[in-house]
JSON list of C-alpha atoms in Angstrom, two decimals:
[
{"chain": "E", "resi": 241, "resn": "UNK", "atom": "CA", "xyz": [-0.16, 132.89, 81.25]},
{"chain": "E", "resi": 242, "resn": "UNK", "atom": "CA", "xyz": [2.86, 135.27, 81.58]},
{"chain": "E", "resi": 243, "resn": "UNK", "atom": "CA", "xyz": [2.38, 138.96, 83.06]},
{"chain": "E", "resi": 244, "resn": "UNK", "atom": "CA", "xyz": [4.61, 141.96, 82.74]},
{"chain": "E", "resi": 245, "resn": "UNK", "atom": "CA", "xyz": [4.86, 143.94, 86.30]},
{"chain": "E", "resi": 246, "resn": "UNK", "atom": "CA", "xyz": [6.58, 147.26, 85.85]},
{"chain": "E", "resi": 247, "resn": "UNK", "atom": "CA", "xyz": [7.70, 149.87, 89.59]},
{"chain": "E", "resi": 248, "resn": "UNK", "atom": "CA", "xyz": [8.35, 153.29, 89.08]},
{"chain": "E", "resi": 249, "resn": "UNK", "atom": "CA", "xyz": [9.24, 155.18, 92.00]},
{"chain": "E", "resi": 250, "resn": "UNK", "atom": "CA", "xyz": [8.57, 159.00, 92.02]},
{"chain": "E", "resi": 251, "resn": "UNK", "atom": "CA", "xyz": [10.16, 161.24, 94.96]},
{"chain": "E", "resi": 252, "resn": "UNK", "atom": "CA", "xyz": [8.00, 164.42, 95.98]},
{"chain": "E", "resi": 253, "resn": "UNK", "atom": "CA", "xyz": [8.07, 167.41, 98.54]},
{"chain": "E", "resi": 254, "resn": "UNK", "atom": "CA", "xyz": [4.76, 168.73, 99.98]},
{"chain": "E", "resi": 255, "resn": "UNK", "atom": "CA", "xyz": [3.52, 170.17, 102.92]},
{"chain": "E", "resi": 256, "resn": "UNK", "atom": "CA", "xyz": [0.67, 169.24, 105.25]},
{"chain": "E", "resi": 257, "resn": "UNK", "atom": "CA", "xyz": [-0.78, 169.10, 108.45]},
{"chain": "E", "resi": 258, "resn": "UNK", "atom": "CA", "xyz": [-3.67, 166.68, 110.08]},
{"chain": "E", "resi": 259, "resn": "UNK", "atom": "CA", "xyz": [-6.78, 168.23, 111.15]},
{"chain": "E", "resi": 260, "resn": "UNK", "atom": "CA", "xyz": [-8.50, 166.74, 114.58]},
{"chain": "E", "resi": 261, "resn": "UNK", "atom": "CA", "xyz": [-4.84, 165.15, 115.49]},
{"chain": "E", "resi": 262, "resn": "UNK", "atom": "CA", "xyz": [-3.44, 166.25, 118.56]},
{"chain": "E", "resi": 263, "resn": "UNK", "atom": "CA", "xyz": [0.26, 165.42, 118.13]},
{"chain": "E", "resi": 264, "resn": "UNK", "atom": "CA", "xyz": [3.35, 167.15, 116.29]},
{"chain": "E", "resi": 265, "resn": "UNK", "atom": "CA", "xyz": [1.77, 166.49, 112.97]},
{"chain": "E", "resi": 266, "resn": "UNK", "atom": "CA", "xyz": [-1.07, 168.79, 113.67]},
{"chain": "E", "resi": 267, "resn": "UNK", "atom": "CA", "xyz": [1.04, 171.94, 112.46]},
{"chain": "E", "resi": 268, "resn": "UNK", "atom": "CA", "xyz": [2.44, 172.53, 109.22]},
{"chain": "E", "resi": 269, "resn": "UNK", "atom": "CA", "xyz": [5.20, 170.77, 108.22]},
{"chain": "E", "resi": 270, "resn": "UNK", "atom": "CA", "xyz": [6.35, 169.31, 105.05]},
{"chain": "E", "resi": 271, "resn": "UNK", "atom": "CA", "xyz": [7.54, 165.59, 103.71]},
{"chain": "E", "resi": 272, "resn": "UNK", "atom": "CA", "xyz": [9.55, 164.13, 101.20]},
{"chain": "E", "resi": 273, "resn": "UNK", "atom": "CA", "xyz": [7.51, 161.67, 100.29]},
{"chain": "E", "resi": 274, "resn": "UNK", "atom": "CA", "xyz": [8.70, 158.56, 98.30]},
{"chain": "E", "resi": 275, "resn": "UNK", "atom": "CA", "xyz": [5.96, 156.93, 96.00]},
{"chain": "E", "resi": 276, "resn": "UNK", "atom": "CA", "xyz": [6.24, 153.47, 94.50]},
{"chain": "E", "resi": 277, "resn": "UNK", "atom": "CA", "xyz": [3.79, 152.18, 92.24]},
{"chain": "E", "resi": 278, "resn": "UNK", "atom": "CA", "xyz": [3.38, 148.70, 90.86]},
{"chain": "E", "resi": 279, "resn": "UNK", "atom": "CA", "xyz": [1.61, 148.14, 87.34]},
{"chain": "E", "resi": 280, "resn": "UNK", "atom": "CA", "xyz": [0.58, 144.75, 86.00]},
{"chain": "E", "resi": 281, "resn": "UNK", "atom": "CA", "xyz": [-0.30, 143.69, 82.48]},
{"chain": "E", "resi": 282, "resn": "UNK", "atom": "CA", "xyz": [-4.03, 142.12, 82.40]},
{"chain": "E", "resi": 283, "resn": "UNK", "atom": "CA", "xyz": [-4.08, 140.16, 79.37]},
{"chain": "E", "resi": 284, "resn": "UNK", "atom": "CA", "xyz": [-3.35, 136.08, 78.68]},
{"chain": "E", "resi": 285, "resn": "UNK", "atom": "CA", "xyz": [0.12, 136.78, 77.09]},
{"chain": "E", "resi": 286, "resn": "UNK", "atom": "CA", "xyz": [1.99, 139.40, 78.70]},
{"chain": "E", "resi": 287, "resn": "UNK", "atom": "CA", "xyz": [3.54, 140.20, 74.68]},
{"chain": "E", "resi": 288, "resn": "UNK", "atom": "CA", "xyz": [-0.09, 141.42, 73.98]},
{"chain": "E", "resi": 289, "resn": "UNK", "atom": "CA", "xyz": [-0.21, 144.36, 76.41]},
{"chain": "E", "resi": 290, "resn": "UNK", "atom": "CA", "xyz": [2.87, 145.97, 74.96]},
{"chain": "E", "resi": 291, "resn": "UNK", "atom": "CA", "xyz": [2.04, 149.21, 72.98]},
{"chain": "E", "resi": 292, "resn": "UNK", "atom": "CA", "xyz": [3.73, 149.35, 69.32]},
{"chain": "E", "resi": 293, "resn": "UNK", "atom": "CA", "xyz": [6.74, 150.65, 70.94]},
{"chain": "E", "resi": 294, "resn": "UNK", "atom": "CA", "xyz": [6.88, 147.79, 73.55]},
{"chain": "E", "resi": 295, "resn": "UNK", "atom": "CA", "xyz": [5.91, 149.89, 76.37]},
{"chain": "E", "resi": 296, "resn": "UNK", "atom": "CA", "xyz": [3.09, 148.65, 79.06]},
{"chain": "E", "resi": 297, "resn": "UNK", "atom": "CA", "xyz": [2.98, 152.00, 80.76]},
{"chain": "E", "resi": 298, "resn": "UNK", "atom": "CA", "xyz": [4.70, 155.09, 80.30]},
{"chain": "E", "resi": 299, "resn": "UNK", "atom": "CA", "xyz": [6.62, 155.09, 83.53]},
{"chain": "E", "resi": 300, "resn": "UNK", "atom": "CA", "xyz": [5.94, 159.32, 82.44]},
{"chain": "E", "resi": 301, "resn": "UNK", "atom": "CA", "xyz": [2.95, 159.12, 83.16]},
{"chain": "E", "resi": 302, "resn": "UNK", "atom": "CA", "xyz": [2.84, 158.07, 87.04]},
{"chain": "E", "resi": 303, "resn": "UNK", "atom": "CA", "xyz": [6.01, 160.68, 87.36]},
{"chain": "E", "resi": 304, "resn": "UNK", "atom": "CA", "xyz": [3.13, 163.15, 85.78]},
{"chain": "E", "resi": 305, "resn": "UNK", "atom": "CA", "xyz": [0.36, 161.88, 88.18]},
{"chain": "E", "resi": 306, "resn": "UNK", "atom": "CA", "xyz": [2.48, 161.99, 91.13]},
{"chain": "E", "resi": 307, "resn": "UNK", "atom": "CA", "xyz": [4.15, 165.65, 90.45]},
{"chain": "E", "resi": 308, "resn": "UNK", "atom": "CA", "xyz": [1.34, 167.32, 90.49]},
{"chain": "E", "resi": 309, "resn": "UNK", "atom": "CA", "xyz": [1.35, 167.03, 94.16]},
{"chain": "E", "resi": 310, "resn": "UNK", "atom": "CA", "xyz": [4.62, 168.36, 94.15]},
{"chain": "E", "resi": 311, "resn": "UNK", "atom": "CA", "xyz": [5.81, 171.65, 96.59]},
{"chain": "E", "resi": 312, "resn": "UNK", "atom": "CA", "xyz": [2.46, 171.97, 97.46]},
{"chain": "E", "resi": 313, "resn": "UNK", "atom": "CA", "xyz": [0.28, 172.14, 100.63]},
{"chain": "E", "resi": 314, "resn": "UNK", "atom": "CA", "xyz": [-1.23, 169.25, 100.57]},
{"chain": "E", "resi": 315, "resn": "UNK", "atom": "CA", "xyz": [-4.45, 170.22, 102.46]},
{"chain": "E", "resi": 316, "resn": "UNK", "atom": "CA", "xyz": [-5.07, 173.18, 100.09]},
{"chain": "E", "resi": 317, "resn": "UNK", "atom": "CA", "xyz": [-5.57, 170.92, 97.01]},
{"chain": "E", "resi": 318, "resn": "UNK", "atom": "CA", "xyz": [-9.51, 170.02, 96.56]},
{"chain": "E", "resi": 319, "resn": "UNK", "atom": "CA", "xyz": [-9.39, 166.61, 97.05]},
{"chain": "E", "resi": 320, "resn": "UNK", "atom": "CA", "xyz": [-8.55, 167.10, 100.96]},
{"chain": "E", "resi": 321, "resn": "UNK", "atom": "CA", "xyz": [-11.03, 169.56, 101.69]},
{"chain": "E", "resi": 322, "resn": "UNK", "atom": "CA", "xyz": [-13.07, 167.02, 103.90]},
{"chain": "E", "resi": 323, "resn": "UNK", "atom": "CA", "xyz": [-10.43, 164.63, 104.17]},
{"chain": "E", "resi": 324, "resn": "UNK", "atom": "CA", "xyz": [-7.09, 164.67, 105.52]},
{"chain": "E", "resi": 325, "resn": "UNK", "atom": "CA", "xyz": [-3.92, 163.95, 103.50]},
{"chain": "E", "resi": 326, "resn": "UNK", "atom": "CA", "xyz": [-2.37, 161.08, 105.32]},
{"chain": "E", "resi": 327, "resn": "UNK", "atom": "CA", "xyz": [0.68, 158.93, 103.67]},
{"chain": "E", "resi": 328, "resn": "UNK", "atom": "CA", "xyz": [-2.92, 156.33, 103.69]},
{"chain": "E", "resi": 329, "resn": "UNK", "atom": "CA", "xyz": [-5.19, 159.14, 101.83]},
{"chain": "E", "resi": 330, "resn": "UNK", "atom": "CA", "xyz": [-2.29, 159.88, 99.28]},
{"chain": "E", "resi": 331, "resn": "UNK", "atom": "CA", "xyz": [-2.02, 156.09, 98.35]},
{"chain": "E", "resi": 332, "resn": "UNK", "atom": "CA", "xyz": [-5.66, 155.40, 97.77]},
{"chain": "E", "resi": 333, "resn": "UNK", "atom": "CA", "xyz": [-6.12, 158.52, 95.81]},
{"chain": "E", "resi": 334, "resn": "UNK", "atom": "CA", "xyz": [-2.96, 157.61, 93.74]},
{"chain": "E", "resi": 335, "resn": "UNK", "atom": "CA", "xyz": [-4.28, 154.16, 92.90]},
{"chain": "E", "resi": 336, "resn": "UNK", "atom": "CA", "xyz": [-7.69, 155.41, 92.17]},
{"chain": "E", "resi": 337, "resn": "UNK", "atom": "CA", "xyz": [-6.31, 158.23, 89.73]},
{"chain": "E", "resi": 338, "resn": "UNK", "atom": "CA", "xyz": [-3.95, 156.17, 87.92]},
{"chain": "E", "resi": 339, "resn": "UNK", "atom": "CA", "xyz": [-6.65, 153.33, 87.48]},
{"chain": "E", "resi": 340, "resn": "UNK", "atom": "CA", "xyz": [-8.45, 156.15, 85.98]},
{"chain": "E", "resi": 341, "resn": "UNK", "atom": "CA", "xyz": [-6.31, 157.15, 83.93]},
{"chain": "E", "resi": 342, "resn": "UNK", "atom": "CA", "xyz": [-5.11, 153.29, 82.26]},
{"chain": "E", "resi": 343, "resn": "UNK", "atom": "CA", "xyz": [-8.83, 153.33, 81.60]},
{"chain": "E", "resi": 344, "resn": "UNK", "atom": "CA", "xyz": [-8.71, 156.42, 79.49]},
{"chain": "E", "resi": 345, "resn": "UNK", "atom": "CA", "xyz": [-6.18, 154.92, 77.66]},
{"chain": "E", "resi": 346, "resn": "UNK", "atom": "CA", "xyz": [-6.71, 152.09, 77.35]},
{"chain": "E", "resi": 347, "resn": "UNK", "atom": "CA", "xyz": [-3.75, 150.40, 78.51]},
{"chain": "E", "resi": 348, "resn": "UNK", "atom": "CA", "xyz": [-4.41, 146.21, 79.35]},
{"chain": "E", "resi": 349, "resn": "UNK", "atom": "CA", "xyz": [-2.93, 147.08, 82.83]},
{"chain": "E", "resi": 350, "resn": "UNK", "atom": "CA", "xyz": [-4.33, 147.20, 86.57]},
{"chain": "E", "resi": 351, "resn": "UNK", "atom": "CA", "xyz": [-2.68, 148.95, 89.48]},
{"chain": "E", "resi": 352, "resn": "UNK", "atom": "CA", "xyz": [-1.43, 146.42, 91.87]},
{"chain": "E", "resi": 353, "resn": "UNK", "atom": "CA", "xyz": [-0.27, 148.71, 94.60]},
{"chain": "E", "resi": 354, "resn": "UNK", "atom": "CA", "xyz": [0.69, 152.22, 95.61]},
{"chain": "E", "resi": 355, "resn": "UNK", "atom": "CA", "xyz": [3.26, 152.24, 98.88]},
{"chain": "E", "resi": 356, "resn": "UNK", "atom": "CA", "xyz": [4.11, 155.72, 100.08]},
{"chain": "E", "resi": 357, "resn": "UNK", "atom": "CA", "xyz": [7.10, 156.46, 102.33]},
{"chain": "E", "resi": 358, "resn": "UNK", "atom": "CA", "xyz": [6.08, 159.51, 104.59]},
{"chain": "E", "resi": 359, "resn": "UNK", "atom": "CA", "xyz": [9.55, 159.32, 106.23]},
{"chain": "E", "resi": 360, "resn": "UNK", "atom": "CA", "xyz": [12.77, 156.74, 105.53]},
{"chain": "E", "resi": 361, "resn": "UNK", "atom": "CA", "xyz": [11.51, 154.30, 107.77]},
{"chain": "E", "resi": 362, "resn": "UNK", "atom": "CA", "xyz": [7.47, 154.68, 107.74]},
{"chain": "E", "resi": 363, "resn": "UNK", "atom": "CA", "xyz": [5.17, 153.92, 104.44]},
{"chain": "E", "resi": 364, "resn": "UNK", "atom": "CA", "xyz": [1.63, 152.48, 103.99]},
{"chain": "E", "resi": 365, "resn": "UNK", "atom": "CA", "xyz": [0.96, 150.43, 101.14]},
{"chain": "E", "resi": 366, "resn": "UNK", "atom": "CA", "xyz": [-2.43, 150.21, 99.22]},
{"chain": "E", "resi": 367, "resn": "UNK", "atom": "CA", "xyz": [-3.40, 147.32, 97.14]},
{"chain": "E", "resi": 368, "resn": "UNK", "atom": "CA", "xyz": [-6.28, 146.04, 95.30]},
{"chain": "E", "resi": 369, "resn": "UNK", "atom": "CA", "xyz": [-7.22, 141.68, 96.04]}
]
């Protein structure tokens, strides 16, 4: 069995702020968050999940996923109306979209992980077992 595993990393600015936190965070403030995803190919061979340009993924289309995130406030955007967006939130939601969205397209690929870096030296990482 061989596999193809493809990164993209995709740099963002947003705003945010945590609701029913009682430190700094708790106001406004913004990020620039780093987001790295990790793609793997599903099938036996790793040839066969190659498009017929030899492309697994579009690394476009994670840059287009993640951007639409971009320069906004975070906790204005519907999907954090009863949830807040934590570096933790962001991943899971990431991973969930983009599964999604390899679905719809039917690319042979699974998400392996989604790390986000809320600051240089602090990220969470979601993966799926």
């Amino acid at each position: 069995m061989s596999r193809l595993r493809l990164t993209s990393k995709v740099e963002i600015d947003s705003s945010h702020y945590l609701r029913n936190y009682y430190g700094k965070c708790a106001d406004l403030h913004g990020h620039r968050w780093v987001v790295e995803v990790t793609v793997e190919s599903v099938t036996e061979d790793a040839v066969d999940s190659l498009d017929d340009t030899g492309i697994l993924l579009d690394f476009g289309v994670i840059k287009s996923l993640i951007s639409e995130y971009d320069h906004k406030n975070l906790n204005d955007m519907p999907e954090f109306k009863d949830i807040n967006p934590t570096a933790e939130n962001l991943a899971i939601i990431w991973a969930d979209a983009l599964t999604h969205e390899l679905l719809l397209r039917g690319i042979p690929a699974k998400v392996v992980s989604v790390k986000v870096w809320e600051t240089p030296t602090n990220s969470v990482e979601f993966f799926y077992d």
